[in-house]
């Protein structure tokens, strides 16, 4: 349902029509495409050189950084995991990793990946935590494996070809 926003950027005409039918002003609903896929496609057309030699050029690595604090991570984590599921369906050879801020900590992962009404509203997904692997990983509802980096800094994101993040200090570091 539309919530009175001045502008809605939607994935396709189907979503556009649904928002207009639900009462959004037609001029406020613009088709922007799937921006996550656009970013991966742009990266794929680049030099073809992986950001890190450790992957040997075999796959693209997409970093997920859902925020510096627990509140951000609880809202953005499920959304970013859903984006990973959608990317994995259409971009074969793509792997993912999630960087957990030291201000969030790995002990809070359960509260980030469990299903909530907020994650359902943002079309997020839930995940199970595999603590038997090193590094441990999140396994999404669609079965996408997302290793978790709890390191002391954000340097692991520099190995990624693309990073999905929230605005903030991390953008400066990348």
Short mmCIF file of N, CA and C in Angstrom, two decimals:
data_model
loop_
_atom_site.label_atom_id
_atom_site.label_comp_id
_atom_site.label_asym_id
_atom_site.label_seq_id
_atom_site.Cartn_x
_atom_site.Cartn_y
_atom_site.Cartn_z
N UNK A 1 0.84 -1.19 0.00
CA UNK A 1 0.00 0.00 0.00
C UNK A 1 0.87 1.24 0.00
N UNK A 2 0.50 2.23 -0.77
CA UNK A 2 1.26 3.49 -0.77
C UNK A 2 1.17 4.18 0.58
N UNK A 3 2.25 4.82 0.97
CA UNK A 3 2.29 5.49 2.27
C UNK A 3 2.44 6.99 2.13
N UNK A 4 2.11 7.55 0.98
CA UNK A 4 2.15 9.00 0.81
C UNK A 4 3.51 9.55 0.48
N UNK A 5 4.42 8.74 0.00
CA UNK A 5 5.75 9.24 -0.38
C UNK A 5 5.64 10.11 -1.62
N UNK A 6 6.55 11.06 -1.73
CA UNK A 6 6.56 11.95 -2.89
C UNK A 6 7.01 11.22 -4.14
N UNK A 7 7.82 10.16 -3.97
CA UNK A 7 8.33 9.43 -5.12
C UNK A 7 8.53 7.97 -4.75
N UNK A 8 8.09 7.08 -5.62
CA UNK A 8 8.31 5.64 -5.48
C UNK A 8 9.15 5.19 -6.66
N UNK A 9 10.29 4.57 -6.40
CA UNK A 9 11.11 3.98 -7.45
C UNK A 9 10.86 2.48 -7.41
N UNK A 10 10.31 1.94 -8.49
CA UNK A 10 9.90 0.53 -8.49
C UNK A 10 10.67 -0.26 -9.53
N UNK A 11 10.62 -1.59 -9.36
CA UNK A 11 11.40 -2.49 -10.21
C UNK A 11 10.87 -2.59 -11.64
N UNK A 12 9.55 -2.68 -11.79
CA UNK A 12 9.00 -2.88 -13.12
C UNK A 12 7.57 -2.33 -13.21
N UNK A 13 6.99 -2.45 -14.42
CA UNK A 13 5.65 -1.93 -14.67
C UNK A 13 4.58 -2.65 -13.85
N UNK A 14 4.82 -3.89 -13.52
CA UNK A 14 3.87 -4.65 -12.70
C UNK A 14 3.72 -4.00 -11.33
N UNK A 15 4.83 -3.68 -10.70
CA UNK A 15 4.81 -3.03 -9.39
C UNK A 15 4.24 -1.62 -9.51
N UNK A 16 4.60 -0.93 -10.59
CA UNK A 16 4.08 0.41 -10.83
C UNK A 16 2.55 0.39 -10.90
N UNK A 17 2.00 -0.52 -11.69
CA UNK A 17 0.55 -0.63 -11.84
C UNK A 17 -0.13 -0.96 -10.51
N UNK A 18 0.50 -1.84 -9.73
CA UNK A 18 -0.08 -2.22 -8.43
C UNK A 18 -0.12 -1.03 -7.48
N UNK A 19 0.94 -0.23 -7.45
CA UNK A 19 0.95 0.95 -6.56
C UNK A 19 -0.09 1.97 -6.99
N UNK A 20 -0.20 2.20 -8.29
CA UNK A 20 -1.19 3.15 -8.79
C UNK A 20 -2.60 2.65 -8.49
N UNK A 21 -2.83 1.36 -8.68
CA UNK A 21 -4.14 0.78 -8.38
C UNK A 21 -4.47 0.88 -6.89
N UNK A 22 -3.44 0.87 -6.04
CA UNK A 22 -3.65 0.96 -4.60
C UNK A 22 -3.81 2.41 -4.12
N UNK A 23 -3.67 3.37 -5.05
CA UNK A 23 -3.93 4.75 -4.69
C UNK A 23 -2.78 5.72 -4.79
N UNK A 24 -1.60 5.28 -5.22
CA UNK A 24 -0.48 6.21 -5.38
C UNK A 24 -0.73 7.10 -6.59
N UNK A 25 -0.28 8.34 -6.49
CA UNK A 25 -0.41 9.26 -7.62
C UNK A 25 0.46 8.75 -8.78
N UNK A 26 -0.11 8.61 -9.98
CA UNK A 26 0.66 8.07 -11.10
C UNK A 26 1.98 8.80 -11.36
N UNK A 27 2.01 10.10 -11.18
CA UNK A 27 3.24 10.86 -11.43
C UNK A 27 4.32 10.56 -10.39
N UNK A 28 3.94 9.97 -9.25
CA UNK A 28 4.92 9.71 -8.20
C UNK A 28 5.55 8.32 -8.29
N UNK A 29 5.12 7.49 -9.26
CA UNK A 29 5.62 6.12 -9.37
C UNK A 29 6.46 6.00 -10.64
N UNK A 30 7.76 5.83 -10.47
CA UNK A 30 8.70 5.74 -11.60
C UNK A 30 9.36 4.37 -11.64
N UNK A 31 9.48 3.80 -12.82
CA UNK A 31 10.16 2.52 -12.99
C UNK A 31 11.66 2.79 -13.04
N UNK A 32 12.39 2.22 -12.07
CA UNK A 32 13.84 2.41 -11.99
C UNK A 32 14.59 1.13 -12.34
N UNK A 33 13.91 0.00 -12.43
CA UNK A 33 14.58 -1.26 -12.68
C UNK A 33 15.11 -1.85 -11.39
N UNK A 34 15.81 -2.96 -11.50
CA UNK A 34 16.39 -3.61 -10.34
C UNK A 34 17.80 -3.08 -10.18
N UNK A 35 17.95 -2.11 -9.30
CA UNK A 35 19.23 -1.42 -9.17
C UNK A 35 20.34 -2.34 -8.71
N UNK A 36 20.03 -3.35 -7.90
CA UNK A 36 21.06 -4.29 -7.47
C UNK A 36 21.63 -5.04 -8.66
N UNK A 37 20.76 -5.49 -9.54
CA UNK A 37 21.23 -6.20 -10.73
C UNK A 37 21.99 -5.28 -11.66
N UNK A 38 21.55 -4.02 -11.77
CA UNK A 38 22.25 -3.07 -12.62
C UNK A 38 23.68 -2.88 -12.15
N UNK A 39 23.89 -2.79 -10.85
CA UNK A 39 25.24 -2.60 -10.31
C UNK A 39 26.12 -3.81 -10.62
N UNK A 40 25.58 -5.01 -10.43
CA UNK A 40 26.36 -6.21 -10.73
C UNK A 40 26.69 -6.28 -12.22
N UNK A 41 25.74 -5.91 -13.08
CA UNK A 41 25.97 -5.93 -14.52
C UNK A 41 27.06 -4.94 -14.91
N UNK A 42 27.03 -3.75 -14.31
CA UNK A 42 28.07 -2.75 -14.60
C UNK A 42 29.43 -3.28 -14.17
N UNK A 43 29.48 -3.89 -12.99
CA UNK A 43 30.75 -4.45 -12.51
C UNK A 43 31.24 -5.55 -13.44
N UNK A 44 30.32 -6.36 -13.96
CA UNK A 44 30.70 -7.46 -14.85
C UNK A 44 31.27 -6.94 -16.16
N UNK A 45 30.81 -5.77 -16.61
CA UNK A 45 31.32 -5.21 -17.86
C UNK A 45 32.64 -4.48 -17.67
N UNK A 46 33.11 -4.38 -16.43
CA UNK A 46 34.34 -3.66 -16.13
C UNK A 46 35.55 -4.39 -16.68
N UNK A 47 36.65 -4.29 -15.99
CA UNK A 47 37.91 -4.83 -16.48
C UNK A 47 37.93 -6.34 -16.52
N UNK A 48 37.02 -6.98 -15.81
CA UNK A 48 37.02 -8.44 -15.76
C UNK A 48 38.00 -8.98 -14.74
N UNK A 49 38.72 -8.09 -14.08
CA UNK A 49 39.68 -8.50 -13.08
C UNK A 49 39.01 -8.51 -11.72
N UNK A 50 39.05 -9.61 -11.02
CA UNK A 50 38.42 -9.63 -9.70
C UNK A 50 39.14 -8.68 -8.75
N UNK A 51 38.41 -8.17 -7.77
CA UNK A 51 39.00 -7.26 -6.80
C UNK A 51 40.06 -7.97 -5.97
N UNK A 52 39.95 -9.26 -5.84
CA UNK A 52 40.90 -10.01 -5.02
C UNK A 52 41.40 -11.22 -5.79
N UNK A 53 42.71 -11.42 -5.80
CA UNK A 53 43.27 -12.57 -6.48
C UNK A 53 42.88 -13.89 -5.84
N UNK A 54 42.41 -13.87 -4.59
CA UNK A 54 42.08 -15.12 -3.89
C UNK A 54 40.94 -15.86 -4.55
N UNK A 55 40.11 -15.18 -5.35
CA UNK A 55 38.99 -15.84 -6.01
C UNK A 55 39.39 -16.36 -7.39
N UNK A 56 40.53 -15.96 -7.86
CA UNK A 56 41.04 -16.48 -9.12
C UNK A 56 40.14 -16.18 -10.31
N UNK A 57 39.33 -15.15 -10.23
CA UNK A 57 38.49 -14.78 -11.36
C UNK A 57 37.30 -15.69 -11.57
N UNK A 58 37.03 -16.61 -10.66
CA UNK A 58 35.97 -17.59 -10.85
C UNK A 58 34.58 -17.05 -10.57
N UNK A 59 34.47 -16.10 -9.68
CA UNK A 59 33.14 -15.62 -9.34
C UNK A 59 33.20 -14.18 -8.86
N UNK A 60 32.07 -13.52 -8.95
CA UNK A 60 31.94 -12.18 -8.42
C UNK A 60 31.62 -12.29 -6.93
N UNK A 61 32.17 -11.38 -6.16
CA UNK A 61 31.89 -11.35 -4.73
C UNK A 61 31.12 -10.08 -4.42
N UNK A 62 29.93 -10.25 -3.85
CA UNK A 62 29.09 -9.12 -3.46
C UNK A 62 29.10 -9.03 -1.94
N UNK A 63 29.53 -7.90 -1.44
CA UNK A 63 29.55 -7.67 0.00
C UNK A 63 28.24 -7.05 0.46
N UNK A 64 27.78 -7.49 1.61
CA UNK A 64 26.57 -6.94 2.22
C UNK A 64 26.98 -6.30 3.54
N UNK A 65 26.68 -5.04 3.71
CA UNK A 65 26.96 -4.36 4.97
C UNK A 65 25.68 -3.64 5.39
N UNK A 66 24.91 -4.27 6.30
CA UNK A 66 23.60 -3.74 6.63
C UNK A 66 23.59 -2.59 7.64
N UNK A 67 24.73 -2.10 8.05
CA UNK A 67 24.73 -0.94 8.92
C UNK A 67 25.70 -1.03 10.08
N UNK A 68 25.97 0.15 10.66
CA UNK A 68 26.91 0.27 11.77
C UNK A 68 26.29 -0.08 13.10
N UNK A 69 24.94 -0.02 13.20
CA UNK A 69 24.32 -0.28 14.50
C UNK A 69 23.23 -1.33 14.37
N UNK A 70 22.80 -1.85 15.49
CA UNK A 70 21.85 -2.96 15.49
C UNK A 70 20.52 -2.58 14.87
N UNK A 71 20.06 -1.38 15.11
CA UNK A 71 18.77 -0.94 14.53
C UNK A 71 18.83 -0.99 13.00
N UNK A 72 19.88 -0.44 12.41
CA UNK A 72 20.03 -0.49 10.95
C UNK A 72 20.12 -1.93 10.47
N UNK A 73 20.94 -2.72 11.15
CA UNK A 73 21.18 -4.09 10.71
C UNK A 73 19.90 -4.93 10.77
N UNK A 74 19.06 -4.70 11.77
CA UNK A 74 17.80 -5.45 11.87
C UNK A 74 16.86 -5.13 10.72
N UNK A 75 16.90 -3.90 10.24
CA UNK A 75 16.03 -3.53 9.12
C UNK A 75 16.63 -3.88 7.76
N UNK A 76 17.92 -3.63 7.61
CA UNK A 76 18.55 -3.80 6.30
C UNK A 76 19.09 -5.21 6.06
N UNK A 77 19.45 -5.93 7.12
CA UNK A 77 19.98 -7.29 6.94
C UNK A 77 19.04 -8.20 6.16
N UNK A 78 17.77 -8.34 6.58
CA UNK A 78 16.86 -9.20 5.84
C UNK A 78 16.64 -8.74 4.39
N UNK A 79 16.59 -7.43 4.18
CA UNK A 79 16.43 -6.88 2.83
C UNK A 79 17.63 -7.23 1.96
N UNK A 80 18.84 -7.06 2.50
CA UNK A 80 20.05 -7.38 1.73
C UNK A 80 20.18 -8.87 1.47
N UNK A 81 19.77 -9.69 2.43
CA UNK A 81 19.80 -11.14 2.18
C UNK A 81 18.82 -11.52 1.08
N UNK A 82 17.68 -10.85 1.01
CA UNK A 82 16.73 -11.11 -0.08
C UNK A 82 17.33 -10.67 -1.41
N UNK A 83 18.02 -9.53 -1.41
CA UNK A 83 18.70 -9.08 -2.64
C UNK A 83 19.71 -10.14 -3.08
N UNK A 84 20.42 -10.74 -2.12
CA UNK A 84 21.39 -11.80 -2.46
C UNK A 84 20.67 -12.99 -3.08
N UNK A 85 19.53 -13.37 -2.54
CA UNK A 85 18.76 -14.48 -3.12
C UNK A 85 18.37 -14.19 -4.56
N UNK A 86 17.89 -12.97 -4.81
CA UNK A 86 17.46 -12.61 -6.17
C UNK A 86 18.64 -12.56 -7.13
N UNK A 87 19.75 -12.01 -6.68
CA UNK A 87 20.95 -11.96 -7.53
C UNK A 87 21.46 -13.37 -7.84
N UNK A 88 21.44 -14.24 -6.84
CA UNK A 88 21.93 -15.61 -7.04
C UNK A 88 21.11 -16.34 -8.09
N UNK A 89 19.84 -16.01 -8.21
CA UNK A 89 18.99 -16.67 -9.21
C UNK A 89 19.37 -16.30 -10.64
N UNK A 90 19.78 -15.05 -10.85
CA UNK A 90 20.01 -14.59 -12.22
C UNK A 90 21.47 -14.38 -12.58
N UNK A 91 22.34 -14.29 -11.60
CA UNK A 91 23.76 -14.06 -11.87
C UNK A 91 24.56 -15.25 -11.34
N UNK A 92 24.68 -16.29 -12.16
CA UNK A 92 25.45 -17.47 -11.77
C UNK A 92 26.89 -17.05 -11.53
N UNK A 93 27.56 -17.74 -10.64
CA UNK A 93 28.95 -17.41 -10.36
C UNK A 93 29.11 -16.21 -9.43
N UNK A 94 28.05 -15.85 -8.72
CA UNK A 94 28.13 -14.76 -7.76
C UNK A 94 28.09 -15.34 -6.36
N UNK A 95 29.01 -14.90 -5.52
CA UNK A 95 28.98 -15.31 -4.12
C UNK A 95 28.83 -14.05 -3.26
N UNK A 96 28.54 -14.28 -2.00
CA UNK A 96 28.22 -13.18 -1.12
C UNK A 96 28.96 -13.32 0.19
N UNK A 97 29.14 -12.20 0.87
CA UNK A 97 29.65 -12.20 2.23
C UNK A 97 29.00 -11.04 2.95
N UNK A 98 28.74 -11.24 4.25
CA UNK A 98 28.16 -10.16 5.04
C UNK A 98 29.18 -9.71 6.07
N UNK A 99 29.42 -8.44 6.10
CA UNK A 99 30.30 -7.83 7.09
C UNK A 99 29.44 -7.39 8.27
N UNK A 100 29.79 -7.82 9.46
CA UNK A 100 29.07 -7.43 10.66
C UNK A 100 29.89 -6.38 11.40
N UNK A 101 29.29 -5.24 11.62
CA UNK A 101 29.95 -4.15 12.32
C UNK A 101 30.33 -4.56 13.73
N UNK A 102 31.47 -4.08 14.23
CA UNK A 102 31.82 -4.36 15.62
C UNK A 102 30.80 -3.77 16.60
N UNK A 103 30.02 -2.79 16.16
CA UNK A 103 29.00 -2.19 17.01
C UNK A 103 27.73 -3.04 17.04
N UNK A 104 27.66 -4.03 16.15
CA UNK A 104 26.52 -4.95 16.12
C UNK A 104 26.93 -6.26 16.78
N UNK A 105 28.04 -6.81 16.34
CA UNK A 105 28.56 -8.05 16.92
C UNK A 105 27.84 -9.29 16.45
N UNK A 106 28.55 -10.39 16.45
CA UNK A 106 27.97 -11.64 15.97
C UNK A 106 26.94 -12.22 16.93
N UNK A 107 26.98 -11.84 18.19
CA UNK A 107 25.99 -12.34 19.14
C UNK A 107 24.59 -11.83 18.79
N UNK A 108 24.49 -10.75 18.04
CA UNK A 108 23.20 -10.17 17.65
C UNK A 108 22.65 -10.73 16.36
N UNK A 109 23.38 -11.64 15.71
CA UNK A 109 22.94 -12.15 14.41
C UNK A 109 21.55 -12.77 14.46
N UNK A 110 21.24 -13.49 15.53
CA UNK A 110 19.92 -14.11 15.64
C UNK A 110 18.81 -13.08 15.49
N UNK A 111 18.97 -11.92 16.11
CA UNK A 111 17.93 -10.90 16.03
C UNK A 111 17.89 -10.22 14.67
N UNK A 112 18.95 -10.34 13.90
CA UNK A 112 18.99 -9.73 12.57
C UNK A 112 18.32 -10.63 11.53
N UNK A 113 18.50 -11.93 11.65
CA UNK A 113 18.06 -12.84 10.58
C UNK A 113 16.74 -13.55 10.85
N UNK A 114 16.17 -13.37 12.04
CA UNK A 114 14.88 -14.02 12.29
C UNK A 114 13.76 -13.24 11.60
N UNK A 115 12.69 -13.93 11.18
CA UNK A 115 11.59 -13.22 10.52
C UNK A 115 10.88 -12.27 11.49
N UNK A 116 10.59 -11.07 11.01
CA UNK A 116 9.87 -10.09 11.81
C UNK A 116 8.85 -9.39 10.92
N UNK A 117 7.86 -8.71 11.50
CA UNK A 117 6.93 -7.93 10.67
C UNK A 117 7.65 -6.86 9.84
N UNK A 118 8.70 -6.25 10.41
CA UNK A 118 9.45 -5.23 9.66
C UNK A 118 10.14 -5.84 8.45
N UNK A 119 10.74 -7.02 8.60
CA UNK A 119 11.42 -7.64 7.45
C UNK A 119 10.41 -8.06 6.39
N UNK A 120 9.23 -8.45 6.80
CA UNK A 120 8.19 -8.81 5.83
C UNK A 120 7.74 -7.58 5.05
N UNK A 121 7.63 -6.42 5.73
CA UNK A 121 7.23 -5.19 5.04
C UNK A 121 8.28 -4.75 4.02
N UNK A 122 9.53 -5.01 4.30
CA UNK A 122 10.60 -4.60 3.38
C UNK A 122 10.94 -5.70 2.37
N UNK A 123 10.11 -6.73 2.33
CA UNK A 123 10.33 -7.88 1.45
C UNK A 123 11.65 -8.56 1.76
N UNK A 124 12.03 -8.56 3.03
CA UNK A 124 13.26 -9.21 3.46
C UNK A 124 13.04 -10.71 3.62
N UNK A 125 14.12 -11.41 3.85
CA UNK A 125 14.06 -12.85 4.06
C UNK A 125 14.70 -13.18 5.39
N UNK A 126 14.48 -14.38 5.84
CA UNK A 126 15.11 -14.84 7.08
C UNK A 126 16.28 -15.75 6.71
N UNK A 127 17.05 -16.12 7.72
CA UNK A 127 18.19 -17.01 7.48
C UNK A 127 18.48 -17.81 8.74
N UNK A 128 19.06 -18.97 8.53
CA UNK A 128 19.57 -19.78 9.64
C UNK A 128 21.05 -19.48 9.76
N UNK A 129 21.59 -19.66 10.94
CA UNK A 129 23.01 -19.41 11.17
C UNK A 129 23.72 -20.74 11.29
N UNK A 130 24.71 -20.96 10.42
CA UNK A 130 25.53 -22.18 10.48
C UNK A 130 26.79 -21.82 11.24
N UNK A 131 26.81 -22.15 12.51
CA UNK A 131 27.96 -21.83 13.36
C UNK A 131 29.02 -22.94 13.34
N UNK A 132 28.77 -23.99 12.55
CA UNK A 132 29.74 -25.08 12.47
C UNK A 132 30.83 -24.80 11.45
N UNK A 133 30.60 -23.86 10.54
CA UNK A 133 31.59 -23.57 9.51
C UNK A 133 32.48 -22.42 9.97
N UNK A 134 33.65 -22.34 9.35
CA UNK A 134 34.58 -21.24 9.63
C UNK A 134 34.91 -20.58 8.30
N UNK A 135 34.58 -19.30 8.08
CA UNK A 135 33.78 -18.49 8.99
C UNK A 135 32.34 -19.01 9.01
N UNK A 136 31.63 -18.69 10.09
CA UNK A 136 30.25 -19.16 10.10
C UNK A 136 29.46 -18.41 9.04
N UNK A 137 28.29 -18.96 8.72
CA UNK A 137 27.56 -18.44 7.56
C UNK A 137 26.07 -18.34 7.85
N UNK A 138 25.44 -17.51 7.08
CA UNK A 138 23.98 -17.42 7.08
C UNK A 138 23.48 -18.23 5.90
N UNK A 139 22.44 -19.01 6.10
CA UNK A 139 21.81 -19.76 5.02
C UNK A 139 20.41 -19.19 4.87
N UNK A 140 20.15 -18.53 3.74
CA UNK A 140 18.86 -17.86 3.57
C UNK A 140 17.75 -18.86 3.33
N UNK A 141 16.52 -18.38 3.36
CA UNK A 141 15.35 -19.23 3.12
C UNK A 141 15.42 -19.92 1.77
N UNK A 142 16.07 -19.28 0.78
CA UNK A 142 16.24 -19.89 -0.54
C UNK A 142 17.50 -20.74 -0.65
N UNK A 143 18.25 -20.87 0.44
CA UNK A 143 19.44 -21.72 0.43
C UNK A 143 20.73 -21.03 0.01
N UNK A 144 20.74 -19.72 -0.09
CA UNK A 144 21.97 -19.00 -0.46
C UNK A 144 22.86 -18.91 0.78
N UNK A 145 24.11 -19.32 0.61
CA UNK A 145 25.08 -19.31 1.72
C UNK A 145 25.82 -17.98 1.71
N UNK A 146 25.80 -17.29 2.85
CA UNK A 146 26.44 -15.98 2.98
C UNK A 146 27.40 -16.04 4.17
N UNK A 147 28.70 -16.25 3.92
CA UNK A 147 29.66 -16.24 5.02
C UNK A 147 29.64 -14.89 5.74
N UNK A 148 29.91 -14.92 7.04
CA UNK A 148 29.87 -13.71 7.86
C UNK A 148 31.29 -13.34 8.27
N UNK A 149 31.64 -12.07 8.06
CA UNK A 149 32.94 -11.56 8.47
C UNK A 149 32.76 -10.68 9.70
N UNK A 150 33.19 -11.16 10.86
CA UNK A 150 33.07 -10.35 12.08
C UNK A 150 34.36 -9.60 12.41
N UNK A 151 35.25 -9.47 11.42
CA UNK A 151 36.57 -8.89 11.66
C UNK A 151 36.57 -7.53 12.33
N UNK A 152 37.75 -7.07 12.72
CA UNK A 152 37.84 -5.82 13.48
C UNK A 152 37.66 -4.56 12.63
N UNK A 153 37.74 -4.69 11.32
CA UNK A 153 37.57 -3.51 10.46
C UNK A 153 36.84 -3.92 9.19
N UNK A 154 36.69 -2.99 8.28
CA UNK A 154 35.92 -3.24 7.06
C UNK A 154 36.80 -3.65 5.88
N UNK A 155 38.05 -4.04 6.13
CA UNK A 155 38.97 -4.32 5.03
C UNK A 155 38.49 -5.45 4.12
N UNK A 156 37.73 -6.40 4.64
CA UNK A 156 37.25 -7.50 3.79
C UNK A 156 36.33 -7.00 2.68
N UNK A 157 35.69 -5.88 2.89
CA UNK A 157 34.81 -5.33 1.85
C UNK A 157 35.60 -4.83 0.65
N UNK A 158 36.87 -4.56 0.85
CA UNK A 158 37.71 -4.12 -0.26
C UNK A 158 37.95 -5.25 -1.26
N UNK A 159 37.74 -6.50 -0.82
CA UNK A 159 37.89 -7.64 -1.72
C UNK A 159 36.65 -7.86 -2.60
N UNK A 160 35.60 -7.14 -2.33
CA UNK A 160 34.34 -7.34 -3.05
C UNK A 160 34.33 -6.57 -4.36
N UNK A 161 33.65 -7.14 -5.34
CA UNK A 161 33.46 -6.45 -6.61
C UNK A 161 32.38 -5.38 -6.49
N UNK A 162 31.38 -5.65 -5.66
CA UNK A 162 30.26 -4.73 -5.40
C UNK A 162 29.93 -4.84 -3.92
N UNK A 163 29.59 -3.72 -3.30
CA UNK A 163 29.15 -3.73 -1.90
C UNK A 163 27.79 -3.05 -1.81
N UNK A 164 26.83 -3.76 -1.24
CA UNK A 164 25.53 -3.17 -0.95
C UNK A 164 25.59 -2.70 0.50
N UNK A 165 25.34 -1.41 0.72
CA UNK A 165 25.47 -0.86 2.06
C UNK A 165 24.45 0.23 2.28
N UNK A 166 24.44 0.75 3.48
CA UNK A 166 23.59 1.89 3.83
C UNK A 166 24.47 3.14 3.81
N UNK A 167 23.88 4.31 3.60
CA UNK A 167 24.69 5.53 3.64
C UNK A 167 25.30 5.72 5.03
N UNK A 168 26.48 6.26 5.05
CA UNK A 168 27.12 6.52 6.34
C UNK A 168 28.63 6.46 6.22
N UNK A 169 29.31 6.36 7.33
CA UNK A 169 30.78 6.40 7.34
C UNK A 169 31.42 5.30 6.49
N UNK A 170 30.75 4.15 6.36
CA UNK A 170 31.33 3.07 5.58
C UNK A 170 31.58 3.48 4.13
N UNK A 171 30.74 4.34 3.60
CA UNK A 171 30.90 4.78 2.22
C UNK A 171 32.24 5.47 2.02
N UNK A 172 32.67 6.23 3.01
CA UNK A 172 33.97 6.90 2.93
C UNK A 172 35.10 5.90 2.94
N UNK A 173 34.96 4.84 3.75
CA UNK A 173 36.02 3.83 3.84
C UNK A 173 36.16 3.04 2.55
N UNK A 174 35.04 2.82 1.85
CA UNK A 174 35.10 2.04 0.63
C UNK A 174 35.68 2.86 -0.49
#
